[in-house]
Amino acid sequence: MNRSLRVRALLALAVLALSLYVAATVPVRLGLDLRGGTQIVLETRSTPTTDADGAATDRTLEVLRGRIDALGVAEPTLVRSGDHRIIVELPGVQDPKKAAAVLGRTAQLTFHPVLGAADGPDDTSLPKQPRERVVPDESGTPLRLGPASLTGEDVKEAAARFDQQGGAGWHVTVGFEDTGRAGWADLTGEAACEAPGDPARRVAIVLDDKVISSPQVDPSLTCGTGIRDGATRITGSFSPKEARELSLLINGGALPVPVETVEQRTVGPTLGAQAITASAWAAAIGTALTSLFIIFVYRLLGGLAAVALACYGLLSYAALAALGATLTLPGLAGFVLAIGMAVDANVLVFERAREEYAVRRRPSIRSSLAAGFRNAFSAIADSNITTLIAAALLFFLASGPVRGFGVTLGIGVLASTFSALVISRVLAEFAASRPGVRRRPRLTGIATIGAVRERLTRRNPLLMRRPRRWLVTSAAVLALAGSGIVVRGVDLGVEFTGGRLIEYTTGAPVDPGRVRTALADAGFPRAVVQSSGETGLTVRTDPLTDAEEAEVTGAVRDLDGRADKVRDELIGPSLGKELRQGALIALAVALGAQFVYLAARFRWMLGSAAVVALLHDVVVLLGVFAWLGKPVDGVFLAALLTVIGYSVNDSVVLFDRVRELTRRSPGSPFAGTVNQAILQTLPRTVNTGMGAAFMLTALAVLGGSSLTDFALALLIGLAVGTYSSVFTAAPVAIRLHGRSRPGEQSREGGAVTK
């Protein structure tokens, strides 16, 4: 074992040992869509007296943190997002209505003198004096209240108590701060000046413009002698739950600024558990099929690559745990997807090693492998960097689960690079140095050129003889798919339009048409109903109140009494518009970033051709989803940016070979060089595509309803991206090259020679 191999082996062992330790000791944090719970996004609003800036949002967050802690939610998460938003995650909370009510209440607690009874119920909106208010008491009797003497800021603490001796039941004790004690004494002392039984002898405790208690001052108090110990009791017909909630709101105090719920997501634990189980099965079966495929193609080295894939999985999991990243449903899909992508680097190396072995006079497995790793490095680096660009854009420009997808995709790319260039290399070079392997080179899988390359070598097809025909074909595919956008329109998901999405599981298959009719009869004619699997049903509507949501759920349960709500998402119109604009920005920035990188790494001509190909893929994928009536949502955005990465990866590998062949033979016709590059890289494209297809097919079939559309988008993108990198990007590059050098090729690309 030479020195460089020993260094790589020690590095690989150290990283694997550390990863094993982290994986065994640090659990990965699961997102709410996997473990169940509620996520609420609150947006702070300015008032005439207070600006909802970052400082006000921070103070609001701290008040909310105290309220949530008092609710007893295990492992809640509160983070500020920008200057005006707070993201609240409540694991295990399946009743978002109560959570949103507690979080969103401003809890403006005030203490008022009662000036007397109002003239009647019709007088409640007409104050008698300036700053006087008329508010019904607990029983509905209107009272005239004076200006507030105390506020919630004067309260020191509140607690729910049960009076066992006096039999008064549950009540709330309130203690006042030093400044509040004097005010409370003055307020109760003035009320004591009125005769017992007079409404003016009462003190009104008002919470959010509602009298929650208006007790009479104790008859033992005389005029001017108030309660001076700074404590009082709020009595009433409280249940234990109501008393605790009231004490929670009083302790939390008033929010510095009002908040509005702009997004709300609730996922049942059953749906999350099903997603984890389905993805685990997809990962296991997909990895097994991918491993069998690369073992079949590359034999011993394929088996070692399968071992490296297992190591890649360990590295990725440990990295997620060490970084404290949250694994969401799209993130889990990205983790599974990256397993298929990890095959790409190994395939690139092995195909280059096959080429080296075939052209050498005295070939050896070790020297061919070393040359394969060396020659494949630039293509591996360029293709992985383009994928990292897409992952970084998802992280910085997206939000929520899609951002989690970007994190896991980026980690997967880095882990697969280390797995292929370090772990696979150590295993391959160690195996190649064994005497038994040297005596049986065909065992390694690189002593033969493979079935695909053998057929291409024998036939030597002139694929780029007439590049214009391929461009016409691509234009026809583009027009056919793109017409779906015009004819059917793009069905933007709730995330981009605002509205409510509710997913149900039913006891038996339910006809979506019957559900649409029932919802139309219930007053929701614009509801969009789609089936998901045999017993899945989704309903998308405009933004609904909780009462309207209950009506929708009731209409569904009238058709199937066993219908169970497993997911509930509410997106405000303003947030939907913002997410829609953010998606367009992410797409535009992705295209621009890809072009800048490719133009820097290659000539502008090749970079432009690659960008044209990926634009082709974007339009085709959008068009296919439009024809199928599939929603375009945040998960689709993740798939779309991944398809961009796929498309550019294939183009990068092709153009990397074009650049290499051009350097070797600078005077050769460009169309012939491109044709030769296609034939040399096509085995890699086929084998990599097959490896990824196994993973995506397993994800589509076994991943459950939540991941079906995601996997479908990636399967379509994989097929379209593989086609466009060869039959769109290459002809465009030839045409651009012909325009820059018009005398180099004939009108129909006749410079390609056999």
PDB file of N, CA and C in Angstrom, residues 705-744:
ATOM      1  N   SER A 705     -48.684   8.818  -0.962  1.00  0.00           N
ATOM      2  CA  SER A 705     -49.306   9.920  -1.684  1.00  0.00           C
ATOM      3  C   SER A 705     -48.524  11.213  -1.549  1.00  0.00           C
ATOM      4  N   SER A 706     -47.846  11.400  -0.411  1.00  0.00           N
ATOM      5  CA  SER A 706     -47.139  12.656  -0.182  1.00  0.00           C
ATOM      6  C   SER A 706     -45.941  12.822  -1.106  1.00  0.00           C
ATOM      7  N   LEU A 707     -45.380  11.716  -1.584  1.00  0.00           N
ATOM      8  CA  LEU A 707     -44.160  11.789  -2.383  1.00  0.00           C
ATOM      9  C   LEU A 707     -44.374  11.384  -3.842  1.00  0.00           C
ATOM     10  N   THR A 708     -45.583  10.983  -4.199  1.00  0.00           N
ATOM     11  CA  THR A 708     -45.814  10.488  -5.552  1.00  0.00           C
ATOM     12  C   THR A 708     -45.551  11.563  -6.593  1.00  0.00           C
ATOM     13  N   ASP A 709     -46.146  12.755  -6.414  1.00  0.00           N
ATOM     14  CA  ASP A 709     -45.959  13.830  -7.389  1.00  0.00           C
ATOM     15  C   ASP A 709     -44.504  14.273  -7.453  1.00  0.00           C
ATOM     16  N   PHE A 710     -43.837  14.270  -6.302  1.00  0.00           N
ATOM     17  CA  PHE A 710     -42.419  14.641  -6.260  1.00  0.00           C
ATOM     18  C   PHE A 710     -41.595  13.673  -7.108  1.00  0.00           C
ATOM     19  N   ALA A 711     -41.788  12.378  -6.878  1.00  0.00           N
ATOM     20  CA  ALA A 711     -41.032  11.379  -7.628  1.00  0.00           C
ATOM     21  C   ALA A 711     -41.406  11.399  -9.103  1.00  0.00           C
ATOM     22  N   LEU A 712     -42.689  11.628  -9.401  1.00  0.00           N
ATOM     23  CA  LEU A 712     -43.120  11.698 -10.798  1.00  0.00           C
ATOM     24  C   LEU A 712     -42.428  12.847 -11.520  1.00  0.00           C
ATOM     25  N   ALA A 713     -42.358  14.008 -10.869  1.00  0.00           N
ATOM     26  CA  ALA A 713     -41.686  15.156 -11.482  1.00  0.00           C
ATOM     27  C   ALA A 713     -40.218  14.851 -11.756  1.00  0.00           C
ATOM     28  N   LEU A 714     -39.567  14.172 -10.831  1.00  0.00           N
ATOM     29  CA  LEU A 714     -38.152  13.858 -11.025  1.00  0.00           C
ATOM     30  C   LEU A 714     -37.947  12.792 -12.101  1.00  0.00           C
ATOM     31  N   LEU A 715     -38.858  11.829 -12.179  1.00  0.00           N
ATOM     32  CA  LEU A 715     -38.742  10.822 -13.241  1.00  0.00           C
ATOM     33  C   LEU A 715     -38.900  11.468 -14.614  1.00  0.00           C
ATOM     34  N   ILE A 716     -39.892  12.356 -14.744  1.00  0.00           N
ATOM     35  CA  ILE A 716     -40.067  13.070 -16.011  1.00  0.00           C
ATOM     36  C   ILE A 716     -38.841  13.918 -16.301  1.00  0.00           C
ATOM     37  N   GLY A 717     -38.367  14.628 -15.280  1.00  0.00           N
ATOM     38  CA  GLY A 717     -37.192  15.476 -15.467  1.00  0.00           C
ATOM     39  C   GLY A 717     -35.956  14.688 -15.823  1.00  0.00           C
ATOM     40  N   LEU A 718     -35.812  13.487 -15.228  1.00  0.00           N
ATOM     41  CA  LEU A 718     -34.655  12.639 -15.542  1.00  0.00           C
ATOM     42  C   LEU A 718     -34.670  12.231 -17.008  1.00  0.00           C
ATOM     43  N   ALA A 719     -35.837  11.805 -17.498  1.00  0.00           N
ATOM     44  CA  ALA A 719     -35.936  11.392 -18.898  1.00  0.00           C
ATOM     45  C   ALA A 719     -35.721  12.579 -19.844  1.00  0.00           C
ATOM     46  N   VAL A 720     -36.382  13.695 -19.545  1.00  0.00           N
ATOM     47  CA  VAL A 720     -36.264  14.867 -20.415  1.00  0.00           C
ATOM     48  C   VAL A 720     -34.854  15.438 -20.355  1.00  0.00           C
ATOM     49  N   GLY A 721     -34.262  15.474 -19.148  1.00  0.00           N
ATOM     50  CA  GLY A 721     -32.911  16.010 -19.009  1.00  0.00           C
ATOM     51  C   GLY A 721     -31.874  15.169 -19.733  1.00  0.00           C
ATOM     52  N   THR A 722     -32.027  13.839 -19.681  1.00  0.00           N
ATOM     53  CA  THR A 722     -31.106  12.960 -20.405  1.00  0.00           C
ATOM     54  C   THR A 722     -31.219  13.196 -21.912  1.00  0.00           C
ATOM     55  N   TYR A 723     -32.445  13.334 -22.398  1.00  0.00           N
ATOM     56  CA  TYR A 723     -32.647  13.591 -23.826  1.00  0.00           C
ATOM     57  C   TYR A 723     -32.076  14.949 -24.223  1.00  0.00           C
ATOM     58  N   SER A 724     -32.393  15.993 -23.446  1.00  0.00           N
ATOM     59  CA  SER A 724     -32.037  17.352 -23.871  1.00  0.00           C
ATOM     60  C   SER A 724     -30.533  17.596 -23.832  1.00  0.00           C
ATOM     61  N   SER A 725     -29.816  16.947 -22.907  1.00  0.00           N
ATOM     62  CA  SER A 725     -28.373  17.167 -22.846  1.00  0.00           C
ATOM     63  C   SER A 725     -27.680  16.681 -24.111  1.00  0.00           C
ATOM     64  N   VAL A 726     -28.260  15.644 -24.745  1.00  0.00           N
ATOM     65  CA  VAL A 726     -27.664  15.094 -25.971  1.00  0.00           C
ATOM     66  C   VAL A 726     -28.288  15.719 -27.212  1.00  0.00           C
ATOM     67  N   PHE A 727     -29.609  15.769 -27.261  1.00  0.00           N
ATOM     68  CA  PHE A 727     -30.290  16.127 -28.498  1.00  0.00           C
ATOM     69  C   PHE A 727     -30.837  17.555 -28.522  1.00  0.00           C
ATOM     70  N   THR A 728     -30.593  18.323 -27.466  1.00  0.00           N
ATOM     71  CA  THR A 728     -30.921  19.748 -27.491  1.00  0.00           C
ATOM     72  C   THR A 728     -29.670  20.586 -27.280  1.00  0.00           C
ATOM     73  N   ALA A 729     -28.944  20.305 -26.182  1.00  0.00           N
ATOM     74  CA  ALA A 729     -27.749  21.101 -25.886  1.00  0.00           C
ATOM     75  C   ALA A 729     -26.691  20.935 -26.970  1.00  0.00           C
ATOM     76  N   ALA A 730     -26.448  19.695 -27.401  1.00  0.00           N
ATOM     77  CA  ALA A 730     -25.403  19.465 -28.399  1.00  0.00           C
ATOM     78  C   ALA A 730     -25.729  20.126 -29.745  1.00  0.00           C
ATOM     79  N   PRO A 731     -26.935  19.937 -30.312  1.00  0.00           N
ATOM     80  CA  PRO A 731     -27.235  20.641 -31.571  1.00  0.00           C
ATOM     81  C   PRO A 731     -27.195  22.162 -31.435  1.00  0.00           C
ATOM     82  N   VAL A 732     -27.661  22.701 -30.299  1.00  0.00           N
ATOM     83  CA  VAL A 732     -27.599  24.151 -30.112  1.00  0.00           C
ATOM     84  C   VAL A 732     -26.148  24.620 -30.112  1.00  0.00           C
ATOM     85  N   ALA A 733     -25.263  23.864 -29.444  1.00  0.00           N
ATOM     86  CA  ALA A 733     -23.848  24.229 -29.429  1.00  0.00           C
ATOM     87  C   ALA A 733     -23.261  24.207 -30.830  1.00  0.00           C
ATOM     88  N   ILE A 734     -23.650  23.205 -31.629  1.00  0.00           N
ATOM     89  CA  ILE A 734     -23.144  23.117 -33.004  1.00  0.00           C
ATOM     90  C   ILE A 734     -23.627  24.305 -33.831  1.00  0.00           C
ATOM     91  N   ARG A 735     -24.896  24.651 -33.681  1.00  0.00           N
ATOM     92  CA  ARG A 735     -25.425  25.781 -34.441  1.00  0.00           C
ATOM     93  C   ARG A 735     -24.754  27.094 -34.032  1.00  0.00           C
ATOM     94  N   LEU A 736     -24.555  27.289 -32.729  1.00  0.00           N
ATOM     95  CA  LEU A 736     -23.892  28.517 -32.265  1.00  0.00           C
ATOM     96  C   LEU A 736     -22.454  28.570 -32.755  1.00  0.00           C
ATOM     97  N   HIS A 737     -21.781  27.415 -32.746  1.00  0.00           N
ATOM     98  CA  HIS A 737     -20.403  27.365 -33.228  1.00  0.00           C
ATOM     99  C   HIS A 737     -20.354  27.653 -34.725  1.00  0.00           C
ATOM    100  N   GLY A 738     -21.345  27.126 -35.468  1.00  0.00           N
ATOM    101  CA  GLY A 738     -21.387  27.370 -36.903  1.00  0.00           C
ATOM    102  C   GLY A 738     -21.617  28.831 -37.223  1.00  0.00           C
ATOM    103  N   ARG A 739     -22.380  29.527 -36.376  1.00  0.00           N
ATOM    104  CA  ARG A 739     -22.608  30.952 -36.614  1.00  0.00           C
ATOM    105  C   ARG A 739     -21.365  31.770 -36.318  1.00  0.00           C
ATOM    106  N   SER A 740     -20.605  31.316 -35.315  1.00  0.00           N
ATOM    107  CA  SER A 740     -19.380  32.060 -35.009  1.00  0.00           C
ATOM    108  C   SER A 740     -18.287  31.780 -36.026  1.00  0.00           C
ATOM    109  N   ARG A 741     -18.330  30.570 -36.643  1.00  0.00           N
ATOM    110  CA  ARG A 741     -17.360  30.208 -37.687  1.00  0.00           C
ATOM    111  C   ARG A 741     -18.133  29.620 -38.862  1.00  0.00           C
ATOM    112  N   PRO A 742     -18.757  30.447 -39.700  1.00  0.00           N
ATOM    113  CA  PRO A 742     -19.679  29.966 -40.734  1.00  0.00           C
ATOM    114  C   PRO A 742     -19.053  29.071 -41.782  1.00  0.00           C
ATOM    115  N   GLY A 743     -17.775  29.138 -41.985  1.00  0.00           N
ATOM    116  CA  GLY A 743     -17.185  28.322 -43.034  1.00  0.00           C
ATOM    117  C   GLY A 743     -16.760  26.951 -42.596  1.00  0.00           C
ATOM    118  N   GLU A 744     -16.961  26.618 -41.309  1.00  0.00           N
ATOM    119  CA  GLU A 744     -16.399  25.376 -40.802  1.00  0.00           C
ATOM    120  C   GLU A 744     -17.271  24.169 -41.090  1.00  0.00           C
TER     121      GLU A 744
END
